[in-house]
mmCIF file of C-alpha atoms in Angstrom:
data_model
loop_
_atom_site.group_PDB
_atom_site.id
_atom_site.type_symbol
_atom_site.label_atom_id
_atom_site.label_comp_id
_atom_site.label_asym_id
_atom_site.label_seq_id
_atom_site.Cartn_x
_atom_site.Cartn_y
_atom_site.Cartn_z
ATOM 1 C CA MET A 7 -7.395 18.322 -13.909
ATOM 2 C CA HIS A 8 -4.245 16.248 -14.995
ATOM 3 C CA THR A 9 -4.738 12.851 -16.403
ATOM 4 C CA PHE A 10 -2.467 9.988 -14.756
ATOM 5 C CA TYR A 11 -2.147 5.939 -15.457
ATOM 6 C CA THR A 12 -3.831 3.582 -13.766
ATOM 7 C CA VAL A 13 -2.557 0.107 -13.642
ATOM 8 C CA ARG A 14 -5.037 -2.923 -12.528
ATOM 9 C CA TYR A 15 -4.418 -6.402 -11.436
ATOM 10 C CA PRO A 16 -5.709 -8.465 -12.562
ATOM 11 C CA PRO A 17 -5.915 -6.607 -15.930
ATOM 12 C CA PRO A 18 -9.558 -5.812 -17.175
ATOM 13 C CA LYS A 19 -8.231 -7.297 -20.604
ATOM 14 C CA GLY A 20 -5.642 -10.167 -21.110
ATOM 15 C CA ASN A 21 -4.180 -13.288 -19.246
ATOM 16 C CA ALA A 22 -7.250 -14.604 -17.806
ATOM 17 C CA ASP A 23 -4.812 -16.621 -15.944
ATOM 18 C CA CYS A 24 -4.882 -13.632 -13.702
ATOM 19 C CA GLN A 25 -6.998 -13.221 -10.504
ATOM 20 C CA PRO A 26 -7.531 -11.014 -7.312
ATOM 21 C CA ILE A 27 -5.058 -11.958 -4.795
ATOM 22 C CA ARG A 28 -6.267 -13.875 -1.853
ATOM 23 C CA VAL A 29 -4.683 -13.279 1.362
ATOM 24 C CA THR A 30 -5.321 -13.782 5.212
ATOM 25 C CA ASP A 31 -5.719 -11.519 7.677
ATOM 26 C CA LYS A 32 -1.922 -12.868 9.421
ATOM 27 C CA ALA A 33 -0.490 -12.307 6.093
ATOM 28 C CA MET A 34 -2.013 -8.686 5.556
ATOM 29 C CA GLU A 35 0.945 -6.577 6.738
ATOM 30 C CA SER A 36 3.427 -8.867 4.823
ATOM 31 C CA MET A 37 1.360 -8.985 1.627
ATOM 32 C CA LEU A 38 0.588 -5.056 1.113
ATOM 33 C CA PHE A 39 4.680 -4.290 2.023
ATOM 34 C CA CYS A 40 5.714 -6.686 -0.286
ATOM 35 C CA ILE A 41 3.690 -5.112 -2.937
ATOM 36 C CA VAL A 42 4.232 -1.305 -2.354
ATOM 37 C CA HIS A 43 7.923 -1.197 -1.597
ATOM 38 C CA THR A 44 8.761 -3.408 -5.071
ATOM 39 C CA ILE A 45 6.445 -0.388 -6.704
ATOM 40 C CA GLU A 46 8.726 2.045 -4.713
ATOM 41 C CA PHE A 47 11.947 0.639 -5.874
ATOM 42 C CA GLN A 48 10.783 0.380 -9.279
ATOM 43 C CA CYS A 49 10.234 4.300 -8.865
ATOM 44 C CA PRO A 50 13.237 6.505 -10.654
ATOM 45 C CA VAL A 51 15.859 7.940 -8.013
ATOM 46 C CA GLN A 52 14.870 11.392 -6.925
ATOM 47 C CA CYS A 53 17.520 13.846 -5.745
ATOM 48 C CA GLN A 54 15.893 15.583 -2.365
ATOM 49 C CA SER A 55 17.817 19.088 -2.637
ATOM 50 C CA ILE A 56 20.441 20.136 -5.580
ATOM 51 C CA ARG A 57 23.182 22.315 -4.533
ATOM 52 C CA PRO A 58 23.593 25.928 -5.798
ATOM 53 C CA THR A 59 25.979 25.933 -8.809
ATOM 54 C CA SER A 60 27.536 28.751 -10.471
ATOM 55 C CA SER A 61 26.804 30.397 -13.998
ATOM 56 C CA ARG A 62 29.310 27.408 -15.928
ATOM 57 C CA ARG A 63 27.427 24.897 -14.177
ATOM 58 C CA THR A 64 23.966 23.390 -14.968
ATOM 59 C CA ALA A 65 22.098 21.552 -12.288
ATOM 60 C CA LEU A 66 21.282 17.925 -13.602
ATOM 61 C CA PRO A 67 18.617 15.514 -11.559
ATOM 62 C CA PHE A 68 19.776 12.700 -9.166
ATOM 63 C CA GLY A 69 22.919 14.688 -7.194
ATOM 64 C CA LYS A 70 24.747 15.394 -10.543
ATOM 65 C CA GLU A 71 26.304 18.266 -11.582
ATOM 66 C CA GLY A 72 27.289 19.458 -15.167
ATOM 67 C CA GLY A 73 29.861 22.121 -16.425
ATOM 68 C CA ASP A 74 32.843 22.718 -19.175
ATOM 69 C CA GLY A 75 34.127 18.889 -18.342
ATOM 70 C CA SER A 76 37.173 20.044 -17.224
ATOM 71 C CA LYS A 77 39.353 17.482 -14.953
ATOM 72 C CA ASP A 78 39.556 20.181 -12.264
ATOM 73 C CA GLU A 79 36.187 20.677 -12.183
ATOM 74 C CA LYS A 80 35.340 16.926 -11.551
ATOM 75 C CA ARG A 81 37.298 16.428 -9.157
ATOM 76 C CA ASN A 82 36.644 19.267 -6.758
ATOM 77 C CA THR A 83 32.782 18.217 -7.252
ATOM 78 C CA ASP A 84 31.424 17.254 -3.565
ATOM 79 C CA ALA A 85 27.826 16.774 -4.981
ATOM 80 C CA PRO A 86 26.626 13.410 -2.908
ATOM 81 C CA GLU A 87 25.728 10.446 -5.669
ATOM 82 C CA LYS A 88 22.371 9.776 -5.503
ATOM 83 C CA TYR A 89 21.642 5.733 -5.523
ATOM 84 C CA VAL A 90 19.164 3.227 -4.206
ATOM 85 C CA CYS A 91 20.340 0.674 -1.610
ATOM 86 C CA PRO A 92 18.875 -2.700 -2.458
ATOM 87 C CA VAL A 93 17.721 -4.904 0.005
ATOM 88 C CA GLU A 94 16.376 -8.369 0.181
ATOM 89 C CA ASN A 95 13.005 -9.495 2.414
ATOM 90 C CA THR A 96 11.050 -12.927 2.618
ATOM 91 C CA SER A 97 8.264 -13.750 4.665
ATOM 92 C CA SER A 98 7.509 -17.056 5.702
ATOM 93 C CA LEU A 99 3.680 -16.087 5.762
ATOM 94 C CA LEU A 100 4.220 -15.548 2.108
ATOM 95 C CA GLY A 101 5.639 -18.924 1.542
ATOM 96 C CA ASN A 102 9.381 -17.356 1.900
ATOM 97 C CA VAL A 103 9.069 -15.679 -1.614
ATOM 98 C CA THR A 104 11.735 -12.816 -2.277
ATOM 99 C CA TYR A 105 11.567 -9.429 -3.096
ATOM 100 C CA VAL A 106 13.842 -6.541 -3.460
ATOM 101 C CA ALA A 107 12.988 -3.076 -1.733
ATOM 102 C CA CYS A 108 14.825 0.046 -1.163
ATOM 103 C CA ALA A 109 17.075 0.074 2.422
ATOM 104 C CA GLU A 110 15.944 3.521 3.067
ATOM 105 C CA HIS A 111 11.954 4.181 2.368
ATOM 106 C CA ASN A 112 10.082 7.340 1.266
ATOM 107 C CA PRO A 113 8.733 8.707 3.947
ATOM 108 C CA SER A 114 5.564 8.851 2.321
ATOM 109 C CA VAL A 115 5.375 5.342 2.330
ATOM 110 C CA LEU A 116 6.295 4.978 5.852
ATOM 111 C CA ALA A 117 3.387 7.291 6.540
ATOM 112 C CA SER A 118 0.780 5.700 4.761
ATOM 113 C CA LEU A 119 1.596 2.104 4.415
ATOM 114 C CA GLN A 120 0.934 1.203 8.222
ATOM 115 C CA VAL A 121 -2.375 3.177 7.958
ATOM 116 C CA ALA A 122 -3.617 1.272 4.677
ATOM 117 C CA VAL A 123 -2.552 -2.313 6.931
ATOM 118 C CA ASP A 124 -4.870 -1.396 9.643
ATOM 119 C CA GLU A 125 -7.855 -0.524 7.275
ATOM 120 C CA ALA A 126 -7.535 -3.775 5.719
ATOM 121 C CA ARG A 127 -7.483 -5.521 8.833
ATOM 122 C CA ALA A 128 -10.436 -3.738 9.927
ATOM 123 C CA ILE A 129 -12.394 -5.121 6.954
ATOM 124 C CA ALA A 130 -14.651 -7.493 8.364
ATOM 125 C CA ILE A 131 -15.749 -10.481 6.549
ATOM 126 C CA PRO A 132 -19.533 -10.599 6.531
ATOM 127 C CA GLU A 133 -21.080 -13.573 8.728
ATOM 128 C CA GLY A 134 -21.656 -16.682 6.658
ATOM 129 C CA LYS A 135 -19.040 -15.796 4.406
ATOM 130 C CA GLN A 136 -15.427 -17.080 3.544
ATOM 131 C CA TYR A 137 -14.164 -13.882 2.508
ATOM 132 C CA VAL A 138 -14.484 -10.573 1.441
ATOM 133 C CA SER A 139 -13.175 -8.321 -1.627
ATOM 134 C CA PHE A 140 -11.530 -4.903 -1.669
ATOM 135 C CA GLU A 141 -8.778 -2.705 -3.450
ATOM 136 C CA LEU A 142 -5.558 -1.614 -2.516
ATOM 137 C CA CYS A 143 -4.496 2.002 -4.473
ATOM 138 C CA VAL A 144 -1.027 3.028 -4.577
ATOM 139 C CA ARG A 145 -1.224 6.508 -5.911
ATOM 140 C CA LEU A 146 2.326 8.030 -7.033
ATOM 141 C CA ARG A 147 1.435 12.055 -7.333
ATOM 142 C CA HIS A 148 4.309 14.959 -7.725
ATOM 143 C CA SER A 149 4.148 17.545 -5.062
ATOM 144 C CA GLN A 150 5.852 20.843 -4.863
ATOM 145 C CA ARG A 151 5.698 23.814 -2.543
ATOM 146 C CA ARG A 152 5.494 27.281 -4.876
ATOM 147 C CA TRP A 153 5.950 30.582 -4.060
ATOM 148 C CA LEU A 154 1.980 31.459 -3.460
ATOM 149 C CA TRP A 155 0.407 27.937 -3.720
ATOM 150 C CA ASP A 156 1.289 24.035 -2.980
ATOM 151 C CA GLU A 157 1.217 22.404 -6.216
ATOM 152 C CA SER A 158 0.379 18.406 -6.389
ATOM 153 C CA ARG A 159 0.367 16.817 -9.715
ATOM 154 C CA PRO A 160 -0.711 12.841 -10.024
ATOM 155 C CA LEU A 161 1.167 10.662 -11.786
ATOM 156 C CA VAL A 162 0.043 7.101 -11.760
ATOM 157 C CA GLU A 163 -2.083 5.210 -9.361
ATOM 158 C CA TRP A 164 -1.714 1.159 -9.139
ATOM 159 C CA VAL A 165 -5.157 -0.514 -8.155
ATOM 160 C CA PHE A 166 -4.775 -3.983 -6.831
ATOM 161 C CA ARG A 167 -7.990 -6.263 -6.043
ATOM 162 C CA MET A 168 -7.781 -8.413 -3.128
ATOM 163 C CA VAL A 169 -9.549 -11.186 -1.536
ATOM 164 C CA LYS A 170 -9.200 -11.600 2.366
ATOM 165 C CA THR A 171 -10.107 -14.659 3.458
ATOM 166 C CA ARG A 172 -10.818 -16.244 6.621
ATOM 167 C CA GLU A 173 -7.431 -17.875 8.746
ATOM 168 C CA LYS A 174 -8.718 -21.508 9.304
ATOM 169 C CA LEU A 175 -10.744 -23.013 6.850
ATOM 170 C CA SER A 176 -11.703 -27.016 6.510
ATOM 171 C CA PRO A 177 -10.310 -28.596 3.755
ATOM 172 C CA PRO A 178 -13.600 -28.956 2.109
ATOM 173 C CA ALA A 179 -14.511 -25.144 2.696
ATOM 174 C CA ALA A 180 -10.576 -24.376 2.173
ATOM 175 C CA PHE A 181 -11.306 -26.427 -1.085
ATOM 176 C CA ASP A 182 -14.617 -24.793 -2.000
ATOM 177 C CA ASN A 183 -13.909 -20.776 -1.641
ATOM 178 C CA CYS A 184 -10.823 -20.971 -4.526
ATOM 179 C CA SER A 185 -11.807 -19.000 -7.227
ATOM 180 C CA TRP A 186 -11.520 -20.824 -10.509
ATOM 181 C CA LYS A 187 -10.530 -20.087 -13.784
ATOM 182 C CA GLN A 188 -13.196 -21.830 -15.528
ATOM 183 C CA GLN A 189 -15.741 -23.899 -14.585
ATOM 184 C CA ARG A 190 -15.546 -27.806 -13.506
ATOM 185 C CA PRO A 191 -16.321 -29.838 -16.051
ATOM 186 C CA GLN A 192 -19.575 -31.918 -15.423
ATOM 187 C CA GLY A 193 -18.936 -35.324 -13.658
ATOM 188 C CA ALA A 194 -15.469 -34.395 -12.266
ATOM 189 C CA GLU A 195 -15.094 -35.688 -8.524
ATOM 190 C CA MET A 196 -13.762 -33.969 -5.670
ATOM 191 C CA GLY A 197 -11.695 -36.808 -4.893
ATOM 192 C CA THR A 198 -9.507 -36.843 -8.084
ATOM 193 C CA PRO A 199 -6.172 -36.704 -8.027
ATOM 194 C CA ALA A 200 -5.895 -33.202 -9.518
ATOM 195 C CA ALA A 201 -7.960 -31.563 -6.524
ATOM 196 C CA HIS A 202 -4.792 -30.772 -4.316
ATOM 197 C CA ARG A 203 -5.915 -29.445 -0.916
ATOM 198 C CA CYS A 204 -4.889 -25.843 -0.088
ATOM 199 C CA SER A 205 -2.281 -24.760 2.543
ATOM 200 C CA GLU A 206 -0.714 -21.396 3.350
ATOM 201 C CA GLY A 207 2.477 -20.824 2.815
ATOM 202 C CA SER A 208 3.211 -23.532 0.102
ATOM 203 C CA ARG A 209 2.045 -24.384 -3.555
ATOM 204 C CA THR A 210 -1.804 -24.160 -3.756
ATOM 205 C CA THR A 211 -2.501 -23.867 -7.245
ATOM 206 C CA THR A 212 -4.592 -26.781 -8.118
ATOM 207 C CA ASP A 213 -4.385 -28.241 -11.823
ATOM 208 C CA GLU A 214 -7.976 -26.729 -12.336
ATOM 209 C CA GLY A 215 -6.576 -23.475 -11.600
ATOM 210 C CA ALA A 216 -7.851 -22.549 -8.294
ATOM 211 C CA VAL A 217 -5.808 -20.222 -6.343
ATOM 212 C CA CYS A 218 -5.919 -20.236 -2.600
ATOM 213 C CA SER A 219 -4.709 -17.535 -0.066
ATOM 214 C CA ASN A 220 -1.137 -16.509 -0.068
ATOM 215 C CA ASP A 221 -0.183 -18.088 -2.896
ATOM 216 C CA PRO A 222 3.617 -18.116 -3.604
ATOM 217 C CA THR A 223 3.011 -18.396 -7.082
ATOM 218 C CA GLN A 224 0.875 -15.618 -7.430
ATOM 219 C CA ILE A 225 2.338 -13.296 -5.313
ATOM 220 C CA ARG A 226 5.663 -14.146 -7.781
ATOM 221 C CA ASP A 227 3.540 -13.133 -10.371
ATOM 222 C CA VAL A 228 1.694 -10.092 -8.763
ATOM 223 C CA LEU A 229 5.797 -9.212 -8.809
ATOM 224 C CA GLN A 230 6.601 -9.625 -12.416
ATOM 225 C CA PHE A 231 3.542 -7.769 -13.135
ATOM 226 C CA ILE A 232 4.702 -4.524 -11.618
ATOM 227 C CA LEU A 233 8.324 -5.203 -12.753
ATOM 228 C CA LYS A 234 6.558 -5.371 -16.640
ATOM 229 C CA HIS A 235 4.444 -2.413 -16.087
ATOM 230 C CA SER A 236 6.759 -0.197 -14.466
ATOM 231 C CA TYR A 237 8.245 -0.193 -17.972
ATOM 232 C CA ASP A 238 6.224 -0.606 -20.355
ATOM 233 C CA SER A 239 2.571 1.317 -19.114
ATOM 234 C CA ILE A 240 4.511 4.283 -17.269
ATOM 235 C CA ASP A 241 6.153 6.597 -19.161
ATOM 236 C CA LEU A 242 9.170 7.124 -16.610
ATOM 237 C CA ASN A 243 9.983 10.643 -18.355
ATOM 238 C CA THR A 244 6.991 11.893 -16.201
ATOM 239 C CA PHE A 245 8.807 11.209 -13.096
ATOM 240 C CA SER A 246 12.168 12.779 -14.194
ATOM 241 C CA ASP A 247 11.260 15.760 -15.578
ATOM 242 C CA PHE A 248 11.277 17.818 -12.459
ATOM 243 C CA LYS A 249 14.156 18.654 -10.230
ATOM 244 C CA SER A 250 12.397 20.228 -7.617
ATOM 245 C CA GLY A 251 9.362 18.697 -5.233
ATOM 246 C CA GLU A 252 9.058 15.025 -3.883
ATOM 247 C CA LEU A 253 7.187 12.280 -5.016
ATOM 248 C CA VAL A 254 4.626 11.553 -2.738
ATOM 249 C CA PHE A 255 2.774 7.743 -2.150
ATOM 250 C CA ASP A 256 -0.975 7.722 -1.020
ATOM 251 C CA ILE A 257 -1.947 4.277 -0.273
ATOM 252 C CA PHE A 258 -5.256 3.303 1.121
ATOM 253 C CA VAL A 259 -7.578 0.702 0.966
ATOM 254 C CA ARG A 260 -11.574 0.124 0.180
ATOM 255 C CA LYS A 261 -14.289 -2.369 0.140
ATOM 256 C CA ILE A 262 -16.000 -3.020 -2.908
#
C-alpha cells in the first residue's frame, strides 16, 4: 500500500486560533471552488505529452528538451513551453476575498468539483439544529496507463473540517451559534461592546474569538495555510519525479 501525506485543517496540533470553516449553503460553491482551485494552482506544472526525441536529446519534464546545448538545436526546438496562466477570482459571497487560480483547470478537477458541491448542499441540517459538520477531502494521485495494467499512486490528501450553517439566523441565534476559542469569562455580558454581531460577507470575528459563516478573515487564513503547507509539508519531488501519466484530483465530502 502506498503511503501519502495527509494535511488537515484545522491542524490537530498547533495554532489554537484555527477553527472549522463555517459556510452557508448559498456560499458553498464559492467556498469549495476557492479552496480546491487554490490547491490546484499550487501543484507543479505537468506536461501532458512529450515529443519523440533523437538519441542526442534527453526528454525533460514540463515540455522542455535537453541536448548538447548547440545554438541550432535551441533555435530549432519547437516543443511548447508548459506554464501556468494565472487568473484572479473574487466572490461577493466570500467577502470579496481574492485568490489566484489556473486559467485552464485540470479535467479531473472540473469533473469532481461540481459533484462535491452538490453533495455538500445535499447534507441536511438536523431539525432544531443550526449547523451540521462535514469534511471536504481533496486527494491527489498519480495515474498512469501501462502496457498490461493501470497504476494509481496516491500522493497527498487535504482534509478540511467544515461547518454548514443556516442561511438566516436571528442576531441572538447567530451570536450563540459562533464557535468559541475559549470559554466566556464568568460575568461577561452579551451587551458588551466587544460582542459584535455576525454578518455574512463582512468582518465577522468577535473580540472574544468567535468565527461566523463566510468570514473573509478565516478564508484568508485558509488560503495562507494552503500556501504554507504546499511547500513545507509536501515533498514536491513526489510530483515532479514522473514524466508520464497524469495528476488526478479526487474531490468528495463526507458528513461527520
